[in-house]
Short mmCIF file of N, CA and C in Angstrom, two decimals:
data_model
loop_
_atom_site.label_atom_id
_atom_site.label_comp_id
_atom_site.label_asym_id
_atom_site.label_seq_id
_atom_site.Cartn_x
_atom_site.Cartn_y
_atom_site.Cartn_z
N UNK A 1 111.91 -95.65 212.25
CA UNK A 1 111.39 -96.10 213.52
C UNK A 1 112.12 -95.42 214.68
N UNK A 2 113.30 -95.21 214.50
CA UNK A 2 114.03 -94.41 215.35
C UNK A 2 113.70 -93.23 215.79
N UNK A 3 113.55 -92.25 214.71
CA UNK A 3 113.36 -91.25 214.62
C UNK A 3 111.78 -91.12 215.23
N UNK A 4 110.53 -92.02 214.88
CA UNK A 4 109.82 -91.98 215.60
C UNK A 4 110.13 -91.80 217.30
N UNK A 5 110.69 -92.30 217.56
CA UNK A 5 111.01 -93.12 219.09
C UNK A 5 111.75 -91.45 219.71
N UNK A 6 112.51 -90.85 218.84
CA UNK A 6 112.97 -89.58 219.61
C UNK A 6 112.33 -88.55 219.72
N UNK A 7 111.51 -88.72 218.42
CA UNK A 7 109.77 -87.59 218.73
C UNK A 7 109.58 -87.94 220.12
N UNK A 8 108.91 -89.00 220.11
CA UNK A 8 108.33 -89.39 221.89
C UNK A 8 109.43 -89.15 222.53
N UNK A 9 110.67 -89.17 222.33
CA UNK A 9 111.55 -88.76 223.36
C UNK A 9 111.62 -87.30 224.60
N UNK A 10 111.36 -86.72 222.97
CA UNK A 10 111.25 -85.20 223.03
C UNK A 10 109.86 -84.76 223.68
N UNK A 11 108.98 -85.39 223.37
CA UNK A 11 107.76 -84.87 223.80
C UNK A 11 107.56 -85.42 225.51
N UNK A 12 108.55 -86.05 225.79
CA UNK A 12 108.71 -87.10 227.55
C UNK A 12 109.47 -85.94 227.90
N UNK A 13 110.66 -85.14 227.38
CA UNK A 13 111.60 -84.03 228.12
C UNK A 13 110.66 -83.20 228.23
N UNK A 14 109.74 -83.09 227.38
CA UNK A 14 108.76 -80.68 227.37
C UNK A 14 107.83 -81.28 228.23
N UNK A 15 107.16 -82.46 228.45
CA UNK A 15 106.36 -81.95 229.45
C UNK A 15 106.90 -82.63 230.95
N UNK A 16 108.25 -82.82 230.89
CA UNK A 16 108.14 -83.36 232.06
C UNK A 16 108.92 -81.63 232.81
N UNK A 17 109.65 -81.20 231.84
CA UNK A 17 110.04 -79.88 232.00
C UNK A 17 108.83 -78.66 232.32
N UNK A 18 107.48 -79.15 231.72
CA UNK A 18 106.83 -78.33 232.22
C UNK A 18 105.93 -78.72 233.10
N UNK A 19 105.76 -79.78 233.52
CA UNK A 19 104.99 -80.15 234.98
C UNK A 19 106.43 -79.61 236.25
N UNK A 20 107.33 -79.81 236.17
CA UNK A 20 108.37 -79.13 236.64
C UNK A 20 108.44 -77.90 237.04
N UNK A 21 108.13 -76.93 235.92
CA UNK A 21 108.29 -75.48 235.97
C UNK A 21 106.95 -74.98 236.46
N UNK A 22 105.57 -76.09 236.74
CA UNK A 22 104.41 -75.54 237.57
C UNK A 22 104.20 -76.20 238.93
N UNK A 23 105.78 -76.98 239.16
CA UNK A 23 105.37 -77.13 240.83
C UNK A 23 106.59 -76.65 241.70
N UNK A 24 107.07 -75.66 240.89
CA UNK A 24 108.24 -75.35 241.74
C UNK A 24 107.84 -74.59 243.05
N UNK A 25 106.58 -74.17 243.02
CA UNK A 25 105.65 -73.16 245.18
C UNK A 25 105.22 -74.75 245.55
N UNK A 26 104.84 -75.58 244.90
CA UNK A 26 103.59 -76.47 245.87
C UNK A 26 104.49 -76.87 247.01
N UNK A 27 103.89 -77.87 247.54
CA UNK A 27 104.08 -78.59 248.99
C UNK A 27 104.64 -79.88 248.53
N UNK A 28 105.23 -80.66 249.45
CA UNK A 28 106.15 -81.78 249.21
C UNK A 28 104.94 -82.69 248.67
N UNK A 29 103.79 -83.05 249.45
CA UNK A 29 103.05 -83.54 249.03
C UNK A 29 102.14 -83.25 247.59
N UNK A 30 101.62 -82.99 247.54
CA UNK A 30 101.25 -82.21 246.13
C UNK A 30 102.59 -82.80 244.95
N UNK A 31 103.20 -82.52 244.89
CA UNK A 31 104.69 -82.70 244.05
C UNK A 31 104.72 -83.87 243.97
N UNK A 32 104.51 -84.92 244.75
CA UNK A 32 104.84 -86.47 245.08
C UNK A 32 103.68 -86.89 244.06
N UNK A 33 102.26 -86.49 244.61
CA UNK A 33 101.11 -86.86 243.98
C UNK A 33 101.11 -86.56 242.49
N UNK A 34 101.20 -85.49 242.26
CA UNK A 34 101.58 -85.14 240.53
C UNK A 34 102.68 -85.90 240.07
N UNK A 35 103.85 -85.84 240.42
CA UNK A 35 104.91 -86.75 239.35
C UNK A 35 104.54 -88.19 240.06
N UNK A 36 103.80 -88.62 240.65
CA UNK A 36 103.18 -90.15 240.87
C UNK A 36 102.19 -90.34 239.72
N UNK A 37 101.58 -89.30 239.14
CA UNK A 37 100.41 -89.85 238.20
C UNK A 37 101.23 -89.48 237.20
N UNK A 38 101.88 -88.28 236.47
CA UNK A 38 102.70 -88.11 235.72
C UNK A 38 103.40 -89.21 235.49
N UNK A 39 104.07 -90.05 236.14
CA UNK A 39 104.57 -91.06 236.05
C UNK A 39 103.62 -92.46 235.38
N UNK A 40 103.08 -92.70 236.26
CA UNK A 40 102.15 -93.90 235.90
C UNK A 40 101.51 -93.57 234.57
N UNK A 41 101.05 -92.74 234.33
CA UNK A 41 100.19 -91.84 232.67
C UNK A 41 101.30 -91.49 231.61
N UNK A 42 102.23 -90.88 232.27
CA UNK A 42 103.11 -90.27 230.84
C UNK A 42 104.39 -90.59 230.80
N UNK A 43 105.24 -91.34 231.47
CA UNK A 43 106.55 -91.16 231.68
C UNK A 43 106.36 -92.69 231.27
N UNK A 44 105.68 -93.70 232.29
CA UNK A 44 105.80 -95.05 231.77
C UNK A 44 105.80 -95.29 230.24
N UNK A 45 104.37 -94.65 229.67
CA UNK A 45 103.87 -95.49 228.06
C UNK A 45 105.47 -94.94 227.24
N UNK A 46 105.67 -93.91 227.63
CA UNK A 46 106.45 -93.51 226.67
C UNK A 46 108.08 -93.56 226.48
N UNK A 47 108.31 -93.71 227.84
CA UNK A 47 109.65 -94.06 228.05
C UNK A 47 109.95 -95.78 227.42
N UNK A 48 109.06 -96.50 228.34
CA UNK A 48 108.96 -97.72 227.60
C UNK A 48 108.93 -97.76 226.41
N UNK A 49 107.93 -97.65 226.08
CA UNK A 49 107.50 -97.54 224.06
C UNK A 49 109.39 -96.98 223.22
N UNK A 50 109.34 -95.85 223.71
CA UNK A 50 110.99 -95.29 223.29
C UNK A 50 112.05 -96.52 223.53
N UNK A 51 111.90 -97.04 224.41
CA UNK A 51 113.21 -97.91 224.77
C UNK A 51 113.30 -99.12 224.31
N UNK A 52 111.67 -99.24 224.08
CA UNK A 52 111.36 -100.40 223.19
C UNK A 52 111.72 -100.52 221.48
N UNK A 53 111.20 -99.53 221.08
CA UNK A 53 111.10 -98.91 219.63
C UNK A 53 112.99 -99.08 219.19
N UNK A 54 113.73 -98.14 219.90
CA UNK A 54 114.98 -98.42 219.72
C UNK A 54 116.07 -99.69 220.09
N UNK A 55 114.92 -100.14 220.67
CA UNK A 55 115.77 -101.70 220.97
C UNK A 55 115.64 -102.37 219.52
N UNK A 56 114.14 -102.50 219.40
CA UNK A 56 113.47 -102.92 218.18
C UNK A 56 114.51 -102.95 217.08
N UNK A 57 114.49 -101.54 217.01
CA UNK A 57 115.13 -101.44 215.55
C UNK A 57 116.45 -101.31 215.50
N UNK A 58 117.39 -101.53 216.56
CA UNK A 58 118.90 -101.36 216.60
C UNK A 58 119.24 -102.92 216.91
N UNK A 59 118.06 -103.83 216.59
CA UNK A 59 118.71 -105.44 216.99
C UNK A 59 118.54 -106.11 215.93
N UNK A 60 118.73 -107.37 216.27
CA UNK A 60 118.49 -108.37 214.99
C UNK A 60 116.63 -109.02 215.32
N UNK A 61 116.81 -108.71 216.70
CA UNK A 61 115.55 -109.04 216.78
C UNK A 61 114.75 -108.45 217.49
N UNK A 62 113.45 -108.39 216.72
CA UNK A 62 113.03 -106.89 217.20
C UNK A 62 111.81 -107.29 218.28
N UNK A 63 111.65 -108.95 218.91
CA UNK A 63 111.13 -109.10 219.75
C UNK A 63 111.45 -108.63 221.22
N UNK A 64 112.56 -108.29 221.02
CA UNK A 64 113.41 -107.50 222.39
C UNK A 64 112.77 -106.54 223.00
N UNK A 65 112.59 -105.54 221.90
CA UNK A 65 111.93 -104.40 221.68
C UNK A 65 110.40 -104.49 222.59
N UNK A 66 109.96 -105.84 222.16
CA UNK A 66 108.21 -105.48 222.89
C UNK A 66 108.64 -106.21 224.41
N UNK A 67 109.52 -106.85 224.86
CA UNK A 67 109.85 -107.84 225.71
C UNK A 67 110.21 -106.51 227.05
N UNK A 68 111.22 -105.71 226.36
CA UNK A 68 111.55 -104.29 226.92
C UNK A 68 110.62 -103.60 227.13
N UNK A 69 109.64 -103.68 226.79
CA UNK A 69 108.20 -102.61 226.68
C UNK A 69 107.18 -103.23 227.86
N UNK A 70 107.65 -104.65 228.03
CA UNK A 70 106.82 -105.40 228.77
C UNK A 70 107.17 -105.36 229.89
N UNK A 71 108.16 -105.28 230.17
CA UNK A 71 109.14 -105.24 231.71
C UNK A 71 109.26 -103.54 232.10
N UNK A 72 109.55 -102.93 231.44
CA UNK A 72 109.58 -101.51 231.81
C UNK A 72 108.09 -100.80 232.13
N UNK A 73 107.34 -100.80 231.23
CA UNK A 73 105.53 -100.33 231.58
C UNK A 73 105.74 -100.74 233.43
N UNK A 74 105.32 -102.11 233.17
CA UNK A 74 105.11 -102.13 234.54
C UNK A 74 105.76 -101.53 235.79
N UNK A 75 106.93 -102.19 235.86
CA UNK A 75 108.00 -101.09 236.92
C UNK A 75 108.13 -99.70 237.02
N UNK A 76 107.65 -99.33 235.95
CA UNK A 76 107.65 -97.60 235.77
C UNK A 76 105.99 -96.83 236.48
N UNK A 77 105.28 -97.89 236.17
CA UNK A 77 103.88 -97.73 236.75
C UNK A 77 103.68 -97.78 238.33
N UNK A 78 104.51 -98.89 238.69
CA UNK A 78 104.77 -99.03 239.86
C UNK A 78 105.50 -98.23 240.64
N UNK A 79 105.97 -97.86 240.64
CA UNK A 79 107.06 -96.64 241.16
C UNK A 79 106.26 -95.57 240.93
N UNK A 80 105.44 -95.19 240.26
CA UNK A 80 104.48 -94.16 239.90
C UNK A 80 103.61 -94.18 240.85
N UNK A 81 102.91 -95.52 241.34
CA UNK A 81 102.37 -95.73 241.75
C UNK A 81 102.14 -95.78 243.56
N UNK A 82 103.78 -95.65 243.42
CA UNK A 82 103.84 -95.96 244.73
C UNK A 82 104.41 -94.46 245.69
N UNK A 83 104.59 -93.56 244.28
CA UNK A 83 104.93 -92.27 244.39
C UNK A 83 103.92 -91.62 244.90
N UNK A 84 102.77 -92.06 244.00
CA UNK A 84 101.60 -91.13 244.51
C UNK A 84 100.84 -91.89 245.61
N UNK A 85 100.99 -93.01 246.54
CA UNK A 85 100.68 -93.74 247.28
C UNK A 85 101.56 -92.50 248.83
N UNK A 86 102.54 -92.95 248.41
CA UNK A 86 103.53 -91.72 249.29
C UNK A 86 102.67 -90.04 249.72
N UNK A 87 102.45 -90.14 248.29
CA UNK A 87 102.34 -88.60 248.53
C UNK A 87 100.48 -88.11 249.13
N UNK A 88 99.64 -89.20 248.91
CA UNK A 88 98.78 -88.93 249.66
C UNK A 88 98.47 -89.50 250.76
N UNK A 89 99.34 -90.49 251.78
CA UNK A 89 99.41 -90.97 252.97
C UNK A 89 100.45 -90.22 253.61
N UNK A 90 101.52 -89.36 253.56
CA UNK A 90 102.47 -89.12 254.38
C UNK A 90 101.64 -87.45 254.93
N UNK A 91 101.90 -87.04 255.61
CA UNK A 91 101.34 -86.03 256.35
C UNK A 91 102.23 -84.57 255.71
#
């Protein structure tokens, strides 16, 4: 289960490394708007899910695990959300 959880780990570093390495010309805006949806789409499910997965399986109880998954999604969405809120209202 672990080892699952660092696959997704790994696959959260390459593309966040490569949405990275294709906005290094854009505009402040643009940049905000992409890692705002990047965020809310790919960084939340999976960061969560990961943090969850290894809670899971490094406890005695592995309800932690989805409890962690439940609290993180959201806040991570939100901040995503509010990233790309930023980035298409600021001038």
């Amino acid at each position: 289960m672990v080892g699952f959880a660092v696959v997704w780990f790994i696959i959260l570093l390459l593309v966040c490394f490569f949405v990275f390495s294709l906005l290094k010309d854009k505009t402040k805006k643009t940049k905000r708007v992409i890692w705002g949806l990047m965020t809310m789409f790919v960084i939340a499910p999976l960061l969560s899910g990961t943090g969850g997965m290894i809670l899971a399986a490094t406890s005695d109880h592995g309800i932690g695990g989805g409890a962690l998954m439940m609290l993180l999604f959201p806040l991570l969405f939100l901040i995503g959300f509010l990233l790309l809120g930023v980035g298409l209202l600021k001038k």
